[in-house]
PDB file of C-alpha atoms in Angstrom:
ATOM      1  CA  UNK A  29     -67.964 137.333 -27.241  1.00  0.00           C
ATOM      2  CA  UNK A  30     -66.133 139.050 -24.367  1.00  0.00           C
ATOM      3  CA  UNK A  31     -67.017 136.144 -22.086  1.00  0.00           C
ATOM      4  CA  UNK A  32     -65.471 133.658 -24.494  1.00  0.00           C
ATOM      5  CA  UNK A  33     -62.127 135.539 -24.655  1.00  0.00           C
ATOM      6  CA  UNK A  34     -62.123 135.792 -20.862  1.00  0.00           C
ATOM      7  CA  UNK A  35     -62.523 132.051 -20.463  1.00  0.00           C
ATOM      8  CA  UNK A  36     -59.703 131.381 -22.905  1.00  0.00           C
ATOM      9  CA  UNK A  37     -57.397 133.800 -21.057  1.00  0.00           C
ATOM     10  CA  UNK A  38     -58.103 132.199 -17.684  1.00  0.00           C
ATOM     11  CA  UNK A  39     -57.498 128.701 -19.124  1.00  0.00           C
ATOM     12  CA  UNK A  40     -54.026 129.571 -20.461  1.00  0.00           C
ATOM     13  CA  UNK A  41     -53.095 131.240 -17.175  1.00  0.00           C
ATOM     14  CA  UNK A  42     -54.014 128.071 -15.282  1.00  0.00           C
ATOM     15  CA  UNK A  43     -51.823 126.052 -17.600  1.00  0.00           C
ATOM     16  CA  UNK A  44     -48.843 128.230 -16.743  1.00  0.00           C
ATOM     17  CA  UNK A  45     -49.268 127.674 -12.967  1.00  0.00           C
ATOM     18  CA  UNK A  46     -47.468 124.777 -11.339  1.00  0.00           C
ATOM     19  CA  UNK A  47     -48.192 123.559  -7.841  1.00  0.00           C
ATOM     20  CA  UNK A  48     -45.284 123.735  -5.518  1.00  0.00           C
ATOM     21  CA  UNK A  49     -44.351 120.465  -3.781  1.00  0.00           C
ATOM     22  CA  UNK A  50     -41.181 120.532  -1.708  1.00  0.00           C
ATOM     23  CA  UNK A  51     -39.000 117.431  -1.571  1.00  0.00           C
ATOM     24  CA  UNK A  52     -35.906 116.567   0.509  1.00  0.00           C
ATOM     25  CA  UNK A  53     -33.584 118.357  -1.946  1.00  0.00           C
ATOM     26  CA  UNK A  54     -35.601 121.681  -1.860  1.00  0.00           C
ATOM     27  CA  UNK A  55     -33.849 124.678  -0.198  1.00  0.00           C
ATOM     28  CA  UNK A  56     -36.215 127.359   1.278  1.00  0.00           C
ATOM     29  CA  UNK A  57     -34.692 130.844   1.621  1.00  0.00           C
ATOM     30  CA  UNK A  58     -35.476 133.211   4.591  1.00  0.00           C
ATOM     31  CA  UNK A  59     -37.379 135.597   2.334  1.00  0.00           C
ATOM     32  CA  UNK A  60     -39.826 132.817   1.407  1.00  0.00           C
ATOM     33  CA  UNK A  61     -38.312 131.959  -1.952  1.00  0.00           C
ATOM     34  CA  UNK A  62     -37.065 128.427  -2.647  1.00  0.00           C
ATOM     35  CA  UNK A  63     -34.587 126.667  -4.799  1.00  0.00           C
ATOM     36  CA  UNK A  64     -35.617 123.307  -6.135  1.00  0.00           C
ATOM     37  CA  UNK A  65     -33.605 121.048  -8.430  1.00  0.00           C
ATOM     38  CA  UNK A  66     -35.232 120.497 -11.714  1.00  0.00           C
ATOM     39  CA  UNK A  67     -36.217 116.935 -12.380  1.00  0.00           C
ATOM     40  CA  UNK A  68     -34.873 115.394 -15.496  1.00  0.00           C
ATOM     41  CA  UNK A  69     -37.592 114.460 -17.892  1.00  0.00           C
ATOM     42  CA  UNK A  70     -38.052 110.974 -19.232  1.00  0.00           C
ATOM     43  CA  UNK A  71     -37.158 112.155 -22.723  1.00  0.00           C
ATOM     44  CA  UNK A  72     -33.847 113.631 -21.547  1.00  0.00           C
ATOM     45  CA  UNK A  73     -33.007 110.411 -19.725  1.00  0.00           C
ATOM     46  CA  UNK A  74     -33.577 108.401 -22.891  1.00  0.00           C
ATOM     47  CA  UNK A  75     -31.400 110.807 -24.884  1.00  0.00           C
ATOM     48  CA  UNK A  76     -28.561 110.642 -22.337  1.00  0.00           C
ATOM     49  CA  UNK A  77     -28.708 106.826 -22.379  1.00  0.00           C
ATOM     50  CA  UNK A  78     -28.231 106.716 -26.152  1.00  0.00           C
ATOM     51  CA  UNK A  79     -25.344 109.176 -25.867  1.00  0.00           C
ATOM     52  CA  UNK A  80     -23.540 106.916 -23.323  1.00  0.00           C
ATOM     53  CA  UNK A  81     -23.955 103.842 -25.499  1.00  0.00           C
ATOM     54  CA  UNK A  82     -22.654 105.678 -28.506  1.00  0.00           C
ATOM     55  CA  UNK A  83     -19.692 107.028 -26.513  1.00  0.00           C
ATOM     56  CA  UNK A  84     -18.742 103.584 -25.155  1.00  0.00           C
ATOM     57  CA  UNK A  85     -18.921 102.127 -28.656  1.00  0.00           C
ATOM     58  CA  UNK A  86     -16.654 104.889 -29.960  1.00  0.00           C
ATOM     59  CA  UNK A  87     -14.055 104.269 -27.239  1.00  0.00           C
ATOM     60  CA  UNK A  88     -13.417 100.726 -28.475  1.00  0.00           C
ATOM     61  CA  UNK A  89     -12.311 101.912 -31.878  1.00  0.00           C
ATOM     62  CA  UNK A  90      -8.579 101.770 -32.483  1.00  0.00           C
ATOM     63  CA  UNK A  91      -7.878  99.643 -29.393  1.00  0.00           C
ATOM     64  CA  UNK A  92      -6.827  95.956 -29.452  1.00  0.00           C
ATOM     65  CA  UNK A  93      -7.492  93.519 -32.271  1.00  0.00           C
ATOM     66  CA  UNK A  94     -10.781  93.239 -34.039  1.00  0.00           C
ATOM     67  CA  UNK A  95     -11.672  91.206 -37.021  1.00  0.00           C
ATOM     68  CA  UNK A  96     -11.596  87.505 -37.940  1.00  0.00           C
ATOM     69  CA  UNK A  97      -9.156  85.393 -35.939  1.00  0.00           C
ATOM     70  CA  UNK A  98      -6.946  82.907 -37.846  1.00  0.00           C
ATOM     71  CA  UNK A  99      -7.541  79.168 -37.435  1.00  0.00           C
ATOM     72  CA  UNK A 100      -4.427  77.842 -35.638  1.00  0.00           C
ATOM     73  CA  UNK A 101      -5.785  74.461 -34.528  1.00  0.00           C
ATOM     74  CA  UNK A 102      -4.266  72.767 -37.561  1.00  0.00           C
ATOM     75  CA  UNK A 103      -0.772  73.712 -36.410  1.00  0.00           C
ATOM     76  CA  UNK A 104      -1.122  71.514 -33.313  1.00  0.00           C
ATOM     77  CA  UNK A 105      -2.399  68.326 -34.957  1.00  0.00           C
ATOM     78  CA  UNK A 106       0.995  66.647 -34.554  1.00  0.00           C
ATOM     79  CA  UNK A 107       0.719  66.961 -30.771  1.00  0.00           C
ATOM     80  CA  UNK A 108      -2.686  65.331 -30.719  1.00  0.00           C
ATOM     81  CA  UNK A 109      -1.349  62.380 -32.689  1.00  0.00           C
ATOM     82  CA  UNK A 110       1.517  61.752 -30.254  1.00  0.00           C
ATOM     83  CA  UNK A 111      -0.557  62.060 -27.106  1.00  0.00           C
ATOM     84  CA  UNK A 112      -3.215  59.604 -28.166  1.00  0.00           C
ATOM     85  CA  UNK A 113      -2.747  56.270 -26.420  1.00  0.00           C
ATOM     86  CA  UNK A 114      -3.226  53.077 -28.313  1.00  0.00           C
ATOM     87  CA  UNK A 115      -6.232  51.066 -27.296  1.00  0.00           C
ATOM     88  CA  UNK A 116      -5.350  47.653 -25.846  1.00  0.00           C
ATOM     89  CA  UNK A 117      -6.144  44.809 -28.137  1.00  0.00           C
ATOM     90  CA  UNK A 118      -8.847  42.469 -26.965  1.00  0.00           C
ATOM     91  CA  UNK A 119      -8.070  38.778 -27.362  1.00  0.00           C
ATOM     92  CA  UNK A 120     -10.817  36.232 -27.587  1.00  0.00           C
ATOM     93  CA  UNK A 121     -10.779  32.807 -25.998  1.00  0.00           C
ATOM     94  CA  UNK A 122     -10.235  31.270 -29.429  1.00  0.00           C
ATOM     95  CA  UNK A 123      -7.068  33.349 -29.923  1.00  0.00           C
ATOM     96  CA  UNK A 124      -5.666  32.040 -26.651  1.00  0.00           C
ATOM     97  CA  UNK A 125      -6.465  28.449 -27.528  1.00  0.00           C
ATOM     98  CA  UNK A 126      -4.893  28.803 -30.979  1.00  0.00           C
ATOM     99  CA  UNK A 127      -1.623  29.944 -29.414  1.00  0.00           C
ATOM    100  CA  UNK A 128      -1.783  33.533 -30.649  1.00  0.00           C
ATOM    101  CA  UNK A 129       0.179  34.741 -27.623  1.00  0.00           C
ATOM    102  CA  UNK A 130       2.725  31.924 -27.822  1.00  0.00           C
ATOM    103  CA  UNK A 131       4.465  32.889 -31.045  1.00  0.00           C
ATOM    104  CA  UNK A 132       7.896  33.275 -29.428  1.00  0.00           C
ATOM    105  CA  UNK A 133      10.717  31.339 -31.165  1.00  0.00           C
ATOM    106  CA  UNK A 134      11.135  28.755 -28.427  1.00  0.00           C
ATOM    107  CA  UNK A 135      13.260  26.564 -30.716  1.00  0.00           C
ATOM    108  CA  UNK A 136      15.836  29.302 -31.242  1.00  0.00           C
ATOM    109  CA  UNK A 137      18.881  28.813 -28.919  1.00  0.00           C
ATOM    110  CA  UNK A 138      19.682  32.531 -29.033  1.00  0.00           C
ATOM    111  CA  UNK A 139      16.197  33.374 -27.783  1.00  0.00           C
ATOM    112  CA  UNK A 140      16.422  30.822 -24.970  1.00  0.00           C
ATOM    113  CA  UNK A 141      19.869  31.925 -23.777  1.00  0.00           C
ATOM    114  CA  UNK A 142      19.599  35.711 -24.203  1.00  0.00           C
ATOM    115  CA  UNK A 143      15.932  36.675 -24.004  1.00  0.00           C
ATOM    116  CA  UNK A 144      14.681  34.101 -21.512  1.00  0.00           C
ATOM    117  CA  UNK A 145      18.081  33.879 -19.751  1.00  0.00           C
ATOM    118  CA  UNK A 146      17.742  30.169 -19.114  1.00  0.00           C
ATOM    119  CA  UNK A 147      19.746  28.897 -16.178  1.00  0.00           C
ATOM    120  CA  UNK A 148      22.820  27.172 -17.627  1.00  0.00           C
ATOM    121  CA  UNK A 149      23.819  25.485 -14.362  1.00  0.00           C
ATOM    122  CA  UNK A 150      22.590  22.012 -13.536  1.00  0.00           C
ATOM    123  CA  UNK A 151      20.828  21.146 -10.305  1.00  0.00           C
ATOM    124  CA  UNK A 152      24.035  19.543  -9.071  1.00  0.00           C
ATOM    125  CA  UNK A 153      26.029  22.754  -9.544  1.00  0.00           C
ATOM    126  CA  UNK A 154      23.294  24.823  -7.861  1.00  0.00           C
ATOM    127  CA  UNK A 155      23.443  22.523  -4.842  1.00  0.00           C
ATOM    128  CA  UNK A 156      27.225  22.860  -4.743  1.00  0.00           C
ATOM    129  CA  UNK A 157      26.893  26.671  -4.727  1.00  0.00           C
ATOM    130  CA  UNK A 158      24.867  26.486  -1.522  1.00  0.00           C
ATOM    131  CA  UNK A 159      27.523  24.266   0.052  1.00  0.00           C
ATOM    132  CA  UNK A 160      30.184  26.723  -1.060  1.00  0.00           C
ATOM    133  CA  UNK A 161      28.478  29.531   0.870  1.00  0.00           C
ATOM    134  CA  UNK A 162      28.494  27.407   4.021  1.00  0.00           C
ATOM    135  CA  UNK A 163      32.161  26.528   3.561  1.00  0.00           C
ATOM    136  CA  UNK A 164      33.028  30.224   3.243  1.00  0.00           C
ATOM    137  CA  UNK A 165      31.259  30.940   6.552  1.00  0.00           C
ATOM    138  CA  UNK A 166      33.104  28.018   8.165  1.00  0.00           C
ATOM    139  CA  UNK A 167      36.397  29.377   6.857  1.00  0.00           C
ATOM    140  CA  UNK A 168      35.705  32.729   8.508  1.00  0.00           C
ATOM    141  CA  UNK A 169      34.968  30.964  11.798  1.00  0.00           C
ATOM    142  CA  UNK A 170      38.424  29.367  11.774  1.00  0.00           C
ATOM    143  CA  UNK A 171      40.222  32.563  10.773  1.00  0.00           C
ATOM    144  CA  UNK A 172      38.441  34.684  13.379  1.00  0.00           C
ATOM    145  CA  UNK A 173      38.674  31.974  16.097  1.00  0.00           C
ATOM    146  CA  UNK A 174      34.905  32.071  16.599  1.00  0.00           C
ATOM    147  CA  UNK A 175      33.137  30.380  19.504  1.00  0.00           C
ATOM    148  CA  UNK A 176      32.565  26.618  19.544  1.00  0.00           C
ATOM    149  CA  UNK A 177      28.801  27.130  19.315  1.00  0.00           C
ATOM    150  CA  UNK A 178      29.044  29.269  16.201  1.00  0.00           C
ATOM    151  CA  UNK A 179      31.549  26.887  14.604  1.00  0.00           C
ATOM    152  CA  UNK A 180      29.412  23.795  15.232  1.00  0.00           C
ATOM    153  CA  UNK A 181      26.273  25.597  13.978  1.00  0.00           C
ATOM    154  CA  UNK A 182      27.895  25.988  10.550  1.00  0.00           C
ATOM    155  CA  UNK A 183      29.173  22.380  10.720  1.00  0.00           C
ATOM    156  CA  UNK A 184      25.598  21.155  11.254  1.00  0.00           C
ATOM    157  CA  UNK A 185      24.370  23.135   8.224  1.00  0.00           C
ATOM    158  CA  UNK A 186      27.190  21.667   6.123  1.00  0.00           C
ATOM    159  CA  UNK A 187      26.314  18.138   7.262  1.00  0.00           C
ATOM    160  CA  UNK A 188      22.645  18.591   6.282  1.00  0.00           C
ATOM    161  CA  UNK A 189      23.589  19.918   2.850  1.00  0.00           C
ATOM    162  CA  UNK A 190      26.088  17.084   2.279  1.00  0.00           C
ATOM    163  CA  UNK A 191      23.535  14.445   3.291  1.00  0.00           C
ATOM    164  CA  UNK A 192      21.031  15.907   0.835  1.00  0.00           C
ATOM    165  CA  UNK A 193      23.704  15.890  -1.900  1.00  0.00           C
ATOM    166  CA  UNK A 194      24.473  12.196  -1.274  1.00  0.00           C
ATOM    167  CA  UNK A 195      20.811  11.194  -1.449  1.00  0.00           C
ATOM    168  CA  UNK A 196      20.228  12.998  -4.728  1.00  0.00           C
ATOM    169  CA  UNK A 197      23.363  12.053  -6.653  1.00  0.00           C
ATOM    170  CA  UNK A 198      24.863   8.879  -5.117  1.00  0.00           C
ATOM    171  CA  UNK A 199      23.618   6.772  -8.053  1.00  0.00           C
ATOM    172  CA  UNK A 200      24.413   9.325 -10.763  1.00  0.00           C
ATOM    173  CA  UNK A 201      27.545  10.203 -12.695  1.00  0.00           C
ATOM    174  CA  UNK A 202      28.130  13.154 -10.347  1.00  0.00           C
ATOM    175  CA  UNK A 203      29.106  10.710  -7.581  1.00  0.00           C
ATOM    176  CA  UNK A 204      32.353  10.017  -9.487  1.00  0.00           C
ATOM    177  CA  UNK A 205      33.450  13.675  -9.679  1.00  0.00           C
ATOM    178  CA  UNK A 206      36.174  15.331  -7.623  1.00  0.00           C
ATOM    179  CA  UNK A 207      33.769  17.931  -6.245  1.00  0.00           C
ATOM    180  CA  UNK A 208      31.441  15.240  -4.872  1.00  0.00           C
ATOM    181  CA  UNK A 209      34.295  13.467  -3.127  1.00  0.00           C
ATOM    182  CA  UNK A 210      35.774  16.736  -1.799  1.00  0.00           C
ATOM    183  CA  UNK A 211      32.470  17.853  -0.262  1.00  0.00           C
ATOM    184  CA  UNK A 212      31.966  14.513   1.511  1.00  0.00           C
ATOM    185  CA  UNK A 213      35.509  14.506   2.887  1.00  0.00           C
ATOM    186  CA  UNK A 214      35.505  18.115   4.085  1.00  0.00           C
ATOM    187  CA  UNK A 215      32.172  17.495   5.785  1.00  0.00           C
ATOM    188  CA  UNK A 216      33.693  14.527   7.674  1.00  0.00           C
ATOM    189  CA  UNK A 217      36.755  16.577   8.686  1.00  0.00           C
ATOM    190  CA  UNK A 218      34.575  19.456   9.897  1.00  0.00           C
ATOM    191  CA  UNK A 219      32.499  17.128  12.108  1.00  0.00           C
ATOM    192  CA  UNK A 220      35.656  15.570  13.600  1.00  0.00           C
ATOM    193  CA  UNK A 221      37.048  19.003  14.472  1.00  0.00           C
ATOM    194  CA  UNK A 222      33.688  20.135  15.860  1.00  0.00           C
ATOM    195  CA  UNK A 223      33.519  17.147  18.194  1.00  0.00           C
ATOM    196  CA  UNK A 224      37.161  17.692  19.216  1.00  0.00           C
ATOM    197  CA  UNK A 225      36.507  21.317  20.140  1.00  0.00           C
ATOM    198  CA  UNK A 226      33.396  20.410  22.098  1.00  0.00           C
ATOM    199  CA  UNK A 227      35.151  17.659  24.092  1.00  0.00           C
ATOM    200  CA  UNK A 228      38.168  19.876  24.788  1.00  0.00           C
ATOM    201  CA  UNK A 229      35.929  22.569  26.181  1.00  0.00           C
ATOM    202  CA  UNK A 230      34.103  20.035  28.352  1.00  0.00           C
ATOM    203  CA  UNK A 231      37.097  18.127  29.792  1.00  0.00           C
ATOM    204  CA  UNK A 232      39.162  21.260  30.382  1.00  0.00           C
ATOM    205  CA  UNK A 233      36.832  22.067  33.285  1.00  0.00           C
ATOM    206  CA  UNK A 234      37.774  18.938  35.226  1.00  0.00           C
ATOM    207  CA  UNK A 235      41.344  18.001  34.254  1.00  0.00           C
ATOM    208  CA  UNK A 236      44.429  19.434  32.578  1.00  0.00           C
ATOM    209  CA  UNK A 237      44.479  18.871  28.778  1.00  0.00           C
ATOM    210  CA  UNK A 238      47.925  20.189  28.008  1.00  0.00           C
ATOM    211  CA  UNK A 239      49.442  16.835  26.949  1.00  0.00           C
ATOM    212  CA  UNK A 240      46.347  15.283  25.327  1.00  0.00           C
ATOM    213  CA  UNK A 241      44.548  15.515  21.999  1.00  0.00           C
ATOM    214  CA  UNK A 242      42.488  18.291  23.535  1.00  0.00           C
ATOM    215  CA  UNK A 243      45.489  20.564  23.923  1.00  0.00           C
ATOM    216  CA  UNK A 244      45.080  24.001  22.307  1.00  0.00           C
ATOM    217  CA  UNK A 245      48.149  23.357  20.129  1.00  0.00           C
ATOM    218  CA  UNK A 246      46.629  20.209  18.636  1.00  0.00           C
ATOM    219  CA  UNK A 247      43.259  21.886  18.038  1.00  0.00           C
ATOM    220  CA  UNK A 248      45.017  24.738  16.256  1.00  0.00           C
ATOM    221  CA  UNK A 249      46.866  22.270  13.960  1.00  0.00           C
ATOM    222  CA  UNK A 250      43.625  20.451  13.163  1.00  0.00           C
ATOM    223  CA  UNK A 251      41.943  23.798  12.420  1.00  0.00           C
ATOM    224  CA  UNK A 252      44.726  24.765   9.991  1.00  0.00           C
ATOM    225  CA  UNK A 253      44.382  21.404   8.242  1.00  0.00           C
ATOM    226  CA  UNK A 254      40.620  21.870   7.888  1.00  0.00           C
ATOM    227  CA  UNK A 255      41.146  25.402   6.575  1.00  0.00           C
ATOM    228  CA  UNK A 256      43.391  24.087   3.798  1.00  0.00           C
ATOM    229  CA  UNK A 257      40.889  21.375   2.942  1.00  0.00           C
ATOM    230  CA  UNK A 258      38.082  23.954   2.751  1.00  0.00           C
ATOM    231  CA  UNK A 259      40.119  25.982   0.258  1.00  0.00           C
ATOM    232  CA  UNK A 260      40.699  22.879  -1.922  1.00  0.00           C
ATOM    233  CA  UNK A 261      36.990  21.978  -1.805  1.00  0.00           C
ATOM    234  CA  UNK A 262      35.931  25.490  -2.850  1.00  0.00           C
ATOM    235  CA  UNK A 263      38.368  25.214  -5.760  1.00  0.00           C
ATOM    236  CA  UNK A 264      36.830  21.880  -6.848  1.00  0.00           C
ATOM    237  CA  UNK A 265      33.312  23.321  -6.614  1.00  0.00           C
ATOM    238  CA  UNK A 266      34.368  26.186  -8.881  1.00  0.00           C
ATOM    239  CA  UNK A 267      35.447  23.657 -11.537  1.00  0.00           C
ATOM    240  CA  UNK A 268      32.292  21.562 -11.308  1.00  0.00           C
ATOM    241  CA  UNK A 269      29.940  21.410 -14.290  1.00  0.00           C
TER     242      UNK A 269
END
């Protein structure tokens, strides 16, 4: 019996002994004693983890908004309706052949004059407007006493435009109008003055021209006469229909 109690006593004493194993955090004192940090058990770690989760959950209480958010998408439906672009309509070949895209009131005079802005001037008047621009340039040449080359360049343009006008309208009713006659006559007068200026410039190099038709005084009078005729022609063009 004594041997049994002795074995039990030795067994419990062995359970109370713990082997010492120093780690990097162990502090050994000079007297041989040591201080070692106690390791946290797995159970304590699990308990501390639950405490942190519970604490973080408690901190969210009373802060910010929590609950069911209201549905505000319906308040912005009007914006979605305005931003949607209409899909382009697809036309078939049959629609084009049936004249679906040609429903404009082409027989309505108001539509033709206002919407389409149809040109009200005839071809004859449009041709006269081009001649008018050339006459205005020729008028500036006379007023500014431009060079003979520049003057005759505009005379040549006027002659080409007048020739084209004669070919197009010499057998029409426009040939009996004042504007038609005025353009032909001013074109003839401009060519006569152009030739006079050219000859005066040429002969003045070899002989005196003071008492001849090439005299500067005579050329100036002829230029003033042409200037007045240009003004009358521009007036007639403005009254042409």
